[in-house]
Amino acid sequence: MRPIRSGDRGPAVTEIRAVLTGLDLLAATPGDEFDVATERAVRAFQQSRGLSADGRVGAETWRALDAARWRLGARTLYHAVPEPLTGDDVRSLQERLLEMGYDVGGADAVYGVRTSRAVAQFQREVGLKPDGSCGPYTMGALRRLGRKVVGGRPQWLRESDAIRQSGPTLVGRTVVIDPGHGGTDPGVVVPDGSLRWTEADLVHDLASRLEGRLAAAGVRVQLTRGPAPRDCLPDVDRAELANSLGADVFISLHTDGHADPAADGVATYHYGTDNGVTSATGERLAGLVQREIVARTGLRDCRTHAKAWDLLRLTRMPAVRVEVGYLTSPQDRSRLVDPRFRDRVVEAIVAAVQRMFFPVERDVPTGSIDVSALRAAVTAGAVRD
Ligand SMILES: [Zn+2]
């Protein structure tokens, strides 16, 4: 869909304005025009949700606005089949259950079977009928108990336990690599004399180098797209693909772009919201990827950040998106177009993935893993402990 933006009018704009007014981001004035005030409110909304604050309503912002209509307690929540209920109320419920130590998977705003099971477990423990749906009685019980049991980050413990129990080996793991853009969407494009560098091509090259290195270490690797797909796969479908493959790790590769050629550096993103909810393992993977790349390439450190993008929210495994340098920066670009530099980036990511599966107490210093030795170790069977 074409984004709805400044200057547009019509019933869709009226709807957008109504949701923004309900969130106290926009004064309640009549009209169906996407005016300056509406744009400001859209930006504020996007910022609060960890979305790119471009002031337009594309598919992702539309879904977030749609979800934002629902406040927890305004409707009964239950596990609907085949179209599950989604919304901010579902996310609030999941966050509350997570705080209390119930296993809902992640706070993905989708009322699926795990959320329903967690609600049923809660209901059983407080003496309600365990039907797995969240109506007025269950809401009341949650309100009374919800805030008493905060702390301890139970989800963090659960996620890191699962990783620890699976052991340090890479052999047999599934890693999904997601080269961004592709097809009709080239991403960032920079003309360079008679040449034309595109983000979609560069990140696909990075992805296939990474595929080779990981496969040599015994990892099952799947790319979300080929070098020249016909269409651009939406992020929702990329996440769904990683889920259906049961991936252990998801890595999305991008390069950044900015109107100011002085903007440069590498940044890594993991799932998280403004209310402090974060995927602990995603955050750890992002930190490892970021530190290894900075240490091995000398790109400027633009740090790690929590974002609620579909790609990070809907993936059920540790997932990160790396923006490996700015294609619009002459300095970053001259490095990115050098295949030896891309190999160093790839080595950094392989080292980060390996460290992800080391128990925290056996972790090694950044920059210290010799990636070429991994292959020899696999051949010798030494990594299978
Ligand atoms: Zn991109």
Short mmCIF file of C-alpha atoms and ligand atoms in Angstrom, two decimals:
data_model
loop_
_atom_site.label_atom_id
_atom_site.label_comp_id
_atom_site.label_asym_id
_atom_site.label_seq_id
_atom_site.Cartn_x
_atom_site.Cartn_y
_atom_site.Cartn_z
CA MET A 1 0.00 0.00 0.00
CA ARG A 2 1.14 3.57 -0.72
CA PRO A 3 1.85 5.35 2.56
CA ILE A 4 -0.79 7.87 3.69
CA ARG A 5 1.01 11.15 4.17
CA SER A 6 0.88 14.89 4.56
CA GLY A 7 -1.74 16.49 2.28
CA ASP A 8 -3.87 13.33 1.89
CA ARG A 9 -7.58 13.40 2.81
CA GLY A 10 -10.38 10.91 3.16
CA PRO A 11 -11.90 8.34 5.50
CA ALA A 12 -8.55 6.59 6.18
CA VAL A 13 -7.12 9.91 7.42
CA THR A 14 -10.20 10.42 9.63
CA GLU A 15 -9.57 6.99 11.15
CA ILE A 16 -5.88 7.69 11.76
CA ARG A 17 -6.77 10.99 13.43
CA ALA A 18 -9.35 9.29 15.64
CA VAL A 19 -6.81 6.75 16.94
CA LEU A 20 -4.21 9.49 17.55
CA THR A 21 -6.82 11.56 19.40
CA GLY A 22 -7.70 8.52 21.53
CA LEU A 23 -4.01 8.26 22.46
CA ASP A 24 -3.94 11.97 23.46
CA LEU A 25 -1.42 12.70 20.73
CA LEU A 26 -3.76 14.92 18.70
CA ALA A 27 -6.35 17.53 19.71
CA ALA A 28 -9.92 16.49 18.87
CA THR A 29 -10.77 18.70 15.88
CA PRO A 30 -13.06 17.72 13.00
CA GLY A 31 -11.65 17.18 9.50
CA ASP A 32 -10.27 14.53 7.20
CA GLU A 33 -6.99 16.17 6.22
CA PHE A 34 -3.52 14.83 7.01
CA ASP A 35 -2.31 18.23 8.21
CA VAL A 36 0.86 19.37 9.99
CA ALA A 37 -0.57 18.49 13.41
CA THR A 38 -1.47 14.99 12.21
CA GLU A 39 2.02 14.47 10.86
CA ARG A 40 3.54 15.60 14.16
CA ALA A 41 1.26 13.19 16.03
CA VAL A 42 2.18 10.31 13.69
CA ARG A 43 5.88 10.97 14.33
CA ALA A 44 5.33 11.03 18.09
CA PHE A 45 3.38 7.77 17.83
CA GLN A 46 6.10 6.13 15.71
CA GLN A 47 8.76 7.24 18.15
CA SER A 48 6.84 5.80 21.09
CA ARG A 49 6.53 2.45 19.30
CA GLY A 50 10.15 2.18 18.19
CA LEU A 51 9.16 2.60 14.51
CA SER A 52 11.05 4.76 12.03
CA ALA A 53 9.62 8.25 12.64
CA ASP A 54 9.00 9.34 9.04
CA GLY A 55 5.57 10.90 9.70
CA ARG A 56 3.83 8.71 7.10
CA VAL A 57 1.41 5.86 7.64
CA GLY A 58 2.67 2.82 5.71
CA ALA A 59 1.67 -0.80 6.34
CA GLU A 60 3.74 -1.19 9.53
CA THR A 61 2.54 2.05 11.16
CA TRP A 62 -1.03 1.24 10.11
CA ARG A 63 -0.85 -2.11 11.92
CA ALA A 64 0.60 -0.42 15.01
CA LEU A 65 -2.18 2.21 14.97
CA ASP A 66 -4.78 -0.49 14.53
CA ALA A 67 -3.33 -2.40 17.50
CA ALA A 68 -3.23 0.78 19.59
CA ARG A 69 -7.05 1.06 19.59
CA TRP A 70 -7.21 -1.61 22.23
CA ARG A 71 -6.54 -0.82 25.90
CA LEU A 72 -6.22 -3.78 28.25
CA GLY A 73 -9.61 -4.61 29.75
CA ALA A 74 -11.68 -3.03 26.97
CA ARG A 75 -12.54 -6.41 25.40
CA THR A 76 -12.36 -10.08 26.33
CA LEU A 77 -9.23 -11.75 25.00
CA TYR A 78 -9.12 -15.38 23.94
CA HIS A 79 -7.26 -17.69 21.58
CA ALA A 80 -9.10 -17.22 18.28
CA VAL A 81 -8.51 -19.68 15.43
CA PRO A 82 -7.36 -19.26 12.69
CA GLU A 83 -7.02 -15.43 12.98
CA PRO A 84 -5.59 -14.75 16.44
CA LEU A 85 -6.44 -11.51 18.26
CA THR A 86 -3.69 -8.92 18.18
CA GLY A 87 -3.31 -5.53 19.79
CA ASP A 88 -1.68 -3.42 22.45
CA ASP A 89 -4.00 -4.95 25.06
CA VAL A 90 -2.60 -8.39 24.21
CA ARG A 91 0.92 -7.03 24.56
CA SER A 92 0.16 -5.44 27.96
CA LEU A 93 -1.30 -8.72 29.14
CA GLN A 94 1.77 -10.64 27.94
CA GLU A 95 4.13 -8.16 29.60
CA ARG A 96 2.25 -8.51 32.87
CA LEU A 97 2.32 -12.31 32.66
CA LEU A 98 6.05 -12.24 31.85
CA GLU A 99 6.74 -10.03 34.86
CA MET A 100 4.94 -12.59 36.99
CA GLY A 101 7.04 -15.42 35.60
CA TYR A 102 4.57 -17.05 33.22
CA ASP A 103 5.88 -18.42 29.95
CA VAL A 104 4.12 -16.61 27.10
CA GLY A 105 7.08 -16.90 24.72
CA GLY A 106 7.60 -13.22 23.98
CA ALA A 107 5.42 -10.11 24.21
CA ASP A 108 4.58 -10.20 20.49
CA ALA A 109 1.03 -8.76 20.83
CA VAL A 110 -0.47 -11.94 19.32
CA TYR A 111 -2.87 -14.00 21.50
CA GLY A 112 -1.62 -17.44 20.49
CA VAL A 113 -1.67 -20.82 22.13
CA ARG A 114 1.21 -20.08 24.54
CA THR A 115 -0.48 -16.95 25.84
CA SER A 116 -3.71 -18.87 26.27
CA ARG A 117 -1.88 -21.61 28.19
CA ALA A 118 -0.14 -19.06 30.43
CA VAL A 119 -3.50 -17.41 31.19
CA ALA A 120 -5.00 -20.83 32.04
CA GLN A 121 -2.09 -21.54 34.40
CA PHE A 122 -2.58 -18.14 36.06
CA GLN A 123 -6.33 -18.80 36.38
CA ARG A 124 -5.72 -22.20 37.99
CA GLU A 125 -3.31 -20.66 40.50
CA VAL A 126 -5.76 -17.94 41.58
CA GLY A 127 -8.76 -20.31 41.67
CA LEU A 128 -10.57 -19.22 38.49
CA LYS A 129 -11.93 -21.50 35.79
CA PRO A 130 -8.82 -22.21 33.62
CA ASP A 131 -10.36 -21.54 30.20
CA GLY A 132 -7.37 -19.57 28.87
CA SER A 133 -9.42 -16.52 27.98
CA CYS A 134 -9.02 -13.16 29.66
CA GLY A 135 -12.37 -11.59 30.67
CA PRO A 136 -13.40 -9.26 33.53
CA TYR A 137 -12.71 -11.75 36.40
CA THR A 138 -9.26 -12.69 35.16
CA MET A 139 -8.51 -9.00 34.53
CA GLY A 140 -9.54 -8.20 38.09
CA ALA A 141 -7.25 -10.92 39.48
CA LEU A 142 -4.38 -9.66 37.33
CA ARG A 143 -4.93 -6.09 38.56
CA ARG A 144 -4.86 -7.21 42.18
CA LEU A 145 -1.74 -9.39 41.83
CA GLY A 146 0.06 -8.00 38.80
CA ARG A 147 2.34 -5.48 40.39
CA LYS A 148 3.33 -7.52 43.42
CA VAL A 149 5.63 -9.92 41.66
CA VAL A 150 7.88 -7.70 39.57
CA GLY A 151 11.57 -8.32 39.10
CA GLY A 152 13.97 -11.17 38.61
CA ARG A 153 13.63 -11.03 34.84
CA PRO A 154 12.18 -14.57 34.65
CA GLN A 155 12.03 -14.48 30.87
CA TRP A 156 15.75 -13.72 30.73
CA LEU A 157 16.51 -16.71 32.92
CA ARG A 158 14.28 -18.95 30.82
CA GLU A 159 15.80 -17.87 27.51
CA SER A 160 19.40 -18.14 28.67
CA ASP A 161 18.70 -21.51 30.32
CA ALA A 162 17.41 -22.86 27.02
CA ILE A 163 20.56 -21.68 25.24
CA ARG A 164 22.88 -23.02 27.96
CA GLN A 165 21.24 -26.44 27.92
CA SER A 166 21.67 -26.66 24.16
CA GLY A 167 25.49 -26.53 24.57
CA PRO A 168 28.24 -24.55 22.84
CA THR A 169 28.34 -26.41 19.51
CA LEU A 170 27.36 -24.77 16.24
CA VAL A 171 26.93 -28.10 14.44
CA GLY A 172 23.30 -28.69 13.49
CA ARG A 173 22.12 -25.18 14.44
CA THR A 174 19.85 -23.38 12.00
CA VAL A 175 20.69 -19.79 11.17
CA VAL A 176 18.44 -17.74 8.92
CA ILE A 177 20.25 -14.89 7.16
CA ASP A 178 18.08 -12.11 5.80
CA PRO A 179 19.62 -9.88 3.14
CA GLY A 180 17.41 -6.75 3.31
CA HIS A 181 15.36 -5.34 0.41
CA GLY A 182 15.64 -6.98 -3.05
CA GLY A 183 13.38 -7.18 -6.09
CA THR A 184 11.59 -3.90 -6.74
CA ASP A 185 13.23 -2.36 -3.63
CA PRO A 186 17.00 -1.76 -4.02
CA GLY A 187 17.33 -0.09 -0.60
CA VAL A 188 19.97 2.66 -0.44
CA VAL A 189 21.32 3.48 -3.92
CA VAL A 190 24.49 5.51 -4.55
CA PRO A 191 25.77 6.36 -8.03
CA ASP A 192 29.57 6.20 -8.31
CA GLY A 193 30.86 7.28 -11.73
CA SER A 194 29.54 4.74 -14.22
CA LEU A 195 28.82 2.34 -11.36
CA ARG A 196 25.80 2.20 -9.10
CA TRP A 197 26.07 0.66 -5.63
CA THR A 198 22.88 -0.72 -4.18
CA GLU A 199 22.26 -1.88 -0.64
CA ALA A 200 20.27 -4.92 -1.89
CA ASP A 201 23.27 -6.23 -3.91
CA LEU A 202 25.88 -5.57 -1.24
CA VAL A 203 23.94 -7.19 1.57
CA HIS A 204 23.20 -10.22 -0.59
CA ASP A 205 26.92 -10.61 -1.20
CA LEU A 206 27.54 -10.33 2.56
CA ALA A 207 24.79 -12.89 3.18
CA SER A 208 26.24 -15.48 0.80
CA ARG A 209 29.74 -15.03 2.27
CA LEU A 210 28.26 -15.50 5.74
CA GLU A 211 26.35 -18.55 4.50
CA GLY A 212 29.63 -20.12 3.31
CA ARG A 213 31.44 -19.49 6.60
CA LEU A 214 28.63 -20.75 8.79
CA ALA A 215 28.03 -23.84 6.62
CA ALA A 216 31.75 -24.66 6.96
CA ALA A 217 31.28 -24.58 10.74
CA GLY A 218 28.50 -27.16 10.49
CA VAL A 219 25.54 -24.75 10.64
CA ARG A 220 22.37 -25.26 8.59
CA VAL A 221 21.90 -21.95 6.79
CA GLN A 222 18.90 -20.54 4.96
CA LEU A 223 18.72 -17.20 3.13
CA THR A 224 15.39 -15.36 2.93
CA ARG A 225 15.94 -14.39 -0.70
CA GLY A 226 18.15 -14.97 -3.74
CA PRO A 227 20.38 -12.41 -5.47
CA ALA A 228 17.67 -11.05 -7.80
CA PRO A 229 14.13 -11.86 -6.64
CA ARG A 230 11.19 -10.58 -8.65
CA ASP A 231 9.40 -8.98 -5.70
CA CYS A 232 10.50 -7.65 -2.34
CA LEU A 233 9.46 -9.99 0.47
CA PRO A 234 7.70 -8.06 3.30
CA ASP A 235 9.33 -8.24 6.74
CA VAL A 236 6.31 -10.11 8.14
CA ASP A 237 6.97 -12.95 5.65
CA ARG A 238 10.69 -12.98 6.42
CA ALA A 239 9.91 -13.43 10.12
CA GLU A 240 7.36 -16.14 9.32
CA LEU A 241 9.94 -18.01 7.21
CA ALA A 242 12.47 -17.98 10.09
CA ASN A 243 9.77 -19.23 12.50
CA SER A 244 8.66 -22.02 10.17
CA LEU A 245 12.28 -23.22 9.81
CA GLY A 246 12.66 -23.32 13.59
CA ALA A 247 15.75 -21.10 13.32
CA ASP A 248 18.06 -20.78 16.36
CA VAL A 249 19.30 -17.36 15.26
CA PHE A 250 18.05 -14.74 12.79
CA ILE A 251 20.37 -12.14 11.27
CA SER A 252 19.09 -9.39 9.01
CA LEU A 253 21.73 -7.52 7.00
CA HIS A 254 21.37 -3.91 5.83
CA THR A 255 23.51 -0.90 5.04
CA ASP A 256 22.35 2.54 6.15
CA GLY A 257 21.95 5.75 4.19
CA HIS A 258 21.66 9.43 5.08
CA ALA A 259 21.41 12.75 3.23
CA ASP A 260 24.48 13.91 5.15
CA PRO A 261 27.57 12.11 3.75
CA ALA A 262 29.31 12.61 7.11
CA ALA A 263 26.95 10.08 8.76
CA ASP A 264 28.82 6.78 9.14
CA GLY A 265 29.22 3.71 11.35
CA VAL A 266 27.60 0.40 12.30
CA ALA A 267 24.50 -0.11 14.48
CA THR A 268 22.70 -3.28 15.60
CA TYR A 269 19.02 -3.57 16.56
CA HIS A 270 17.17 -6.09 18.73
CA TYR A 271 13.54 -6.38 19.85
CA GLY A 272 12.40 -4.10 22.63
CA THR A 273 9.77 -1.51 23.55
CA ASP A 274 9.82 1.80 25.37
CA ASN A 275 8.38 0.24 28.52
CA GLY A 276 11.63 -1.62 29.03
CA VAL A 277 10.48 -4.97 27.65
CA THR A 278 13.31 -6.52 25.69
CA SER A 279 14.30 -9.84 24.17
CA ALA A 280 17.21 -10.64 26.50
CA THR A 281 18.87 -13.08 24.12
CA GLY A 282 18.29 -10.73 21.18
CA GLU A 283 19.94 -7.97 23.18
CA ARG A 284 22.91 -10.22 23.97
CA LEU A 285 23.32 -11.28 20.34
CA ALA A 286 23.09 -7.63 19.22
CA GLY A 287 25.81 -6.67 21.71
CA LEU A 288 28.10 -9.46 20.52
CA VAL A 289 27.59 -8.69 16.82
CA GLN A 290 28.12 -4.97 17.39
CA ARG A 291 31.30 -5.39 19.47
CA GLU A 292 32.86 -7.98 17.15
CA ILE A 293 32.22 -5.84 14.05
CA VAL A 294 33.59 -2.68 15.69
CA ALA A 295 36.68 -4.54 16.97
CA ARG A 296 37.43 -6.28 13.65
CA THR A 297 36.58 -3.55 11.14
CA GLY A 298 37.13 -0.19 12.82
CA LEU A 299 33.68 1.07 11.70
CA ARG A 300 32.35 3.80 14.00
CA ASP A 301 30.36 2.36 16.92
CA CYS A 302 26.76 3.60 16.63
CA ARG A 303 25.77 1.13 19.41
CA THR A 304 22.83 -1.26 19.83
CA HIS A 305 19.20 -0.16 20.04
CA ALA A 306 15.84 -1.69 20.96
CA LYS A 307 13.17 -1.49 18.21
CA ALA A 308 9.67 -2.93 17.85
CA TRP A 309 9.91 -3.54 14.10
CA ASP A 310 7.79 -6.44 12.76
CA LEU A 311 10.95 -8.32 11.80
CA LEU A 312 12.25 -8.31 15.39
CA ARG A 313 8.87 -8.57 17.11
CA LEU A 314 7.48 -11.55 15.21
CA THR A 315 10.62 -13.73 15.07
CA ARG A 316 10.61 -16.30 17.87
CA MET A 317 14.41 -16.73 18.15
CA PRO A 318 17.24 -14.31 19.03
CA ALA A 319 17.00 -11.88 16.12
CA VAL A 320 19.07 -8.86 15.13
CA ARG A 321 19.24 -6.39 12.31
CA VAL A 322 22.69 -5.01 11.53
CA GLU A 323 23.19 -1.78 9.58
CA VAL A 324 26.77 -2.39 8.43
CA GLY A 325 27.97 1.14 7.66
CA TYR A 326 26.50 3.96 5.59
CA LEU A 327 26.54 3.48 1.84
CA THR A 328 26.17 7.28 1.56
CA SER A 329 29.41 7.87 3.51
CA PRO A 330 32.41 7.97 1.12
CA GLN A 331 34.58 6.45 3.85
CA ASP A 332 32.23 3.56 4.71
CA ARG A 333 31.45 2.97 1.03
CA SER A 334 35.10 2.61 0.03
CA ARG A 335 35.36 -0.12 2.67
CA LEU A 336 32.08 -1.86 1.85
CA VAL A 337 32.92 -2.27 -1.83
CA ASP A 338 36.15 -4.09 -0.86
CA PRO A 339 35.51 -7.86 -0.69
CA ARG A 340 38.25 -8.31 1.93
CA PHE A 341 36.46 -5.86 4.19
CA ARG A 342 33.19 -7.75 3.71
CA ASP A 343 35.02 -10.94 4.75
CA ARG A 344 36.07 -9.25 8.00
CA VAL A 345 32.45 -8.27 8.67
CA VAL A 346 31.42 -11.87 8.05
CA GLU A 347 34.11 -13.22 10.42
CA ALA A 348 32.87 -10.84 13.10
CA ILE A 349 29.30 -12.12 12.75
CA VAL A 350 30.41 -15.78 12.82
CA ALA A 351 32.40 -15.09 16.01
CA ALA A 352 29.34 -13.42 17.56
CA VAL A 353 27.09 -16.37 16.70
CA GLN A 354 29.64 -18.77 18.20
CA ARG A 355 29.87 -16.71 21.41
CA MET A 356 26.07 -16.67 21.63
CA PHE A 357 26.22 -20.38 22.40
CA PHE A 358 29.06 -20.22 24.90
CA PRO A 359 27.82 -20.13 28.49
CA VAL A 360 28.38 -16.61 29.85
CA GLU A 361 31.12 -17.84 32.23
CA ARG A 362 33.02 -19.48 29.35
CA ASP A 363 32.75 -16.48 27.04
CA VAL A 364 35.92 -15.19 25.38
CA PRO A 365 37.21 -11.65 24.71
CA THR A 366 35.93 -9.77 21.66
CA GLY A 367 38.06 -10.27 18.56
CA SER A 368 39.70 -13.42 19.93
CA ILE A 369 37.86 -16.19 18.04
CA ASP A 370 39.84 -17.46 15.07
CA VAL A 371 37.02 -18.21 12.66
CA SER A 372 39.18 -20.25 10.27
CA ALA A 373 40.00 -22.60 13.15
CA LEU A 374 36.30 -23.38 13.59
CA ARG A 375 36.21 -25.37 10.39
CA ALA A 376 39.23 -27.47 11.40
CA ALA A 377 37.57 -28.08 14.75
CA VAL A 378 34.38 -29.27 13.06
CA THR A 379 36.33 -31.65 10.84
CA ALA A 380 38.14 -33.02 13.88
CA GLY A 381 34.84 -33.37 15.77
CA ALA A 382 36.31 -31.31 18.59
CA VAL A 383 33.43 -28.88 18.78
CA ARG A 384 30.87 -31.63 19.44
CA ASP A 385 31.17 -31.80 23.21
ZN ZN B 1 18.00 -1.39 4.49
#
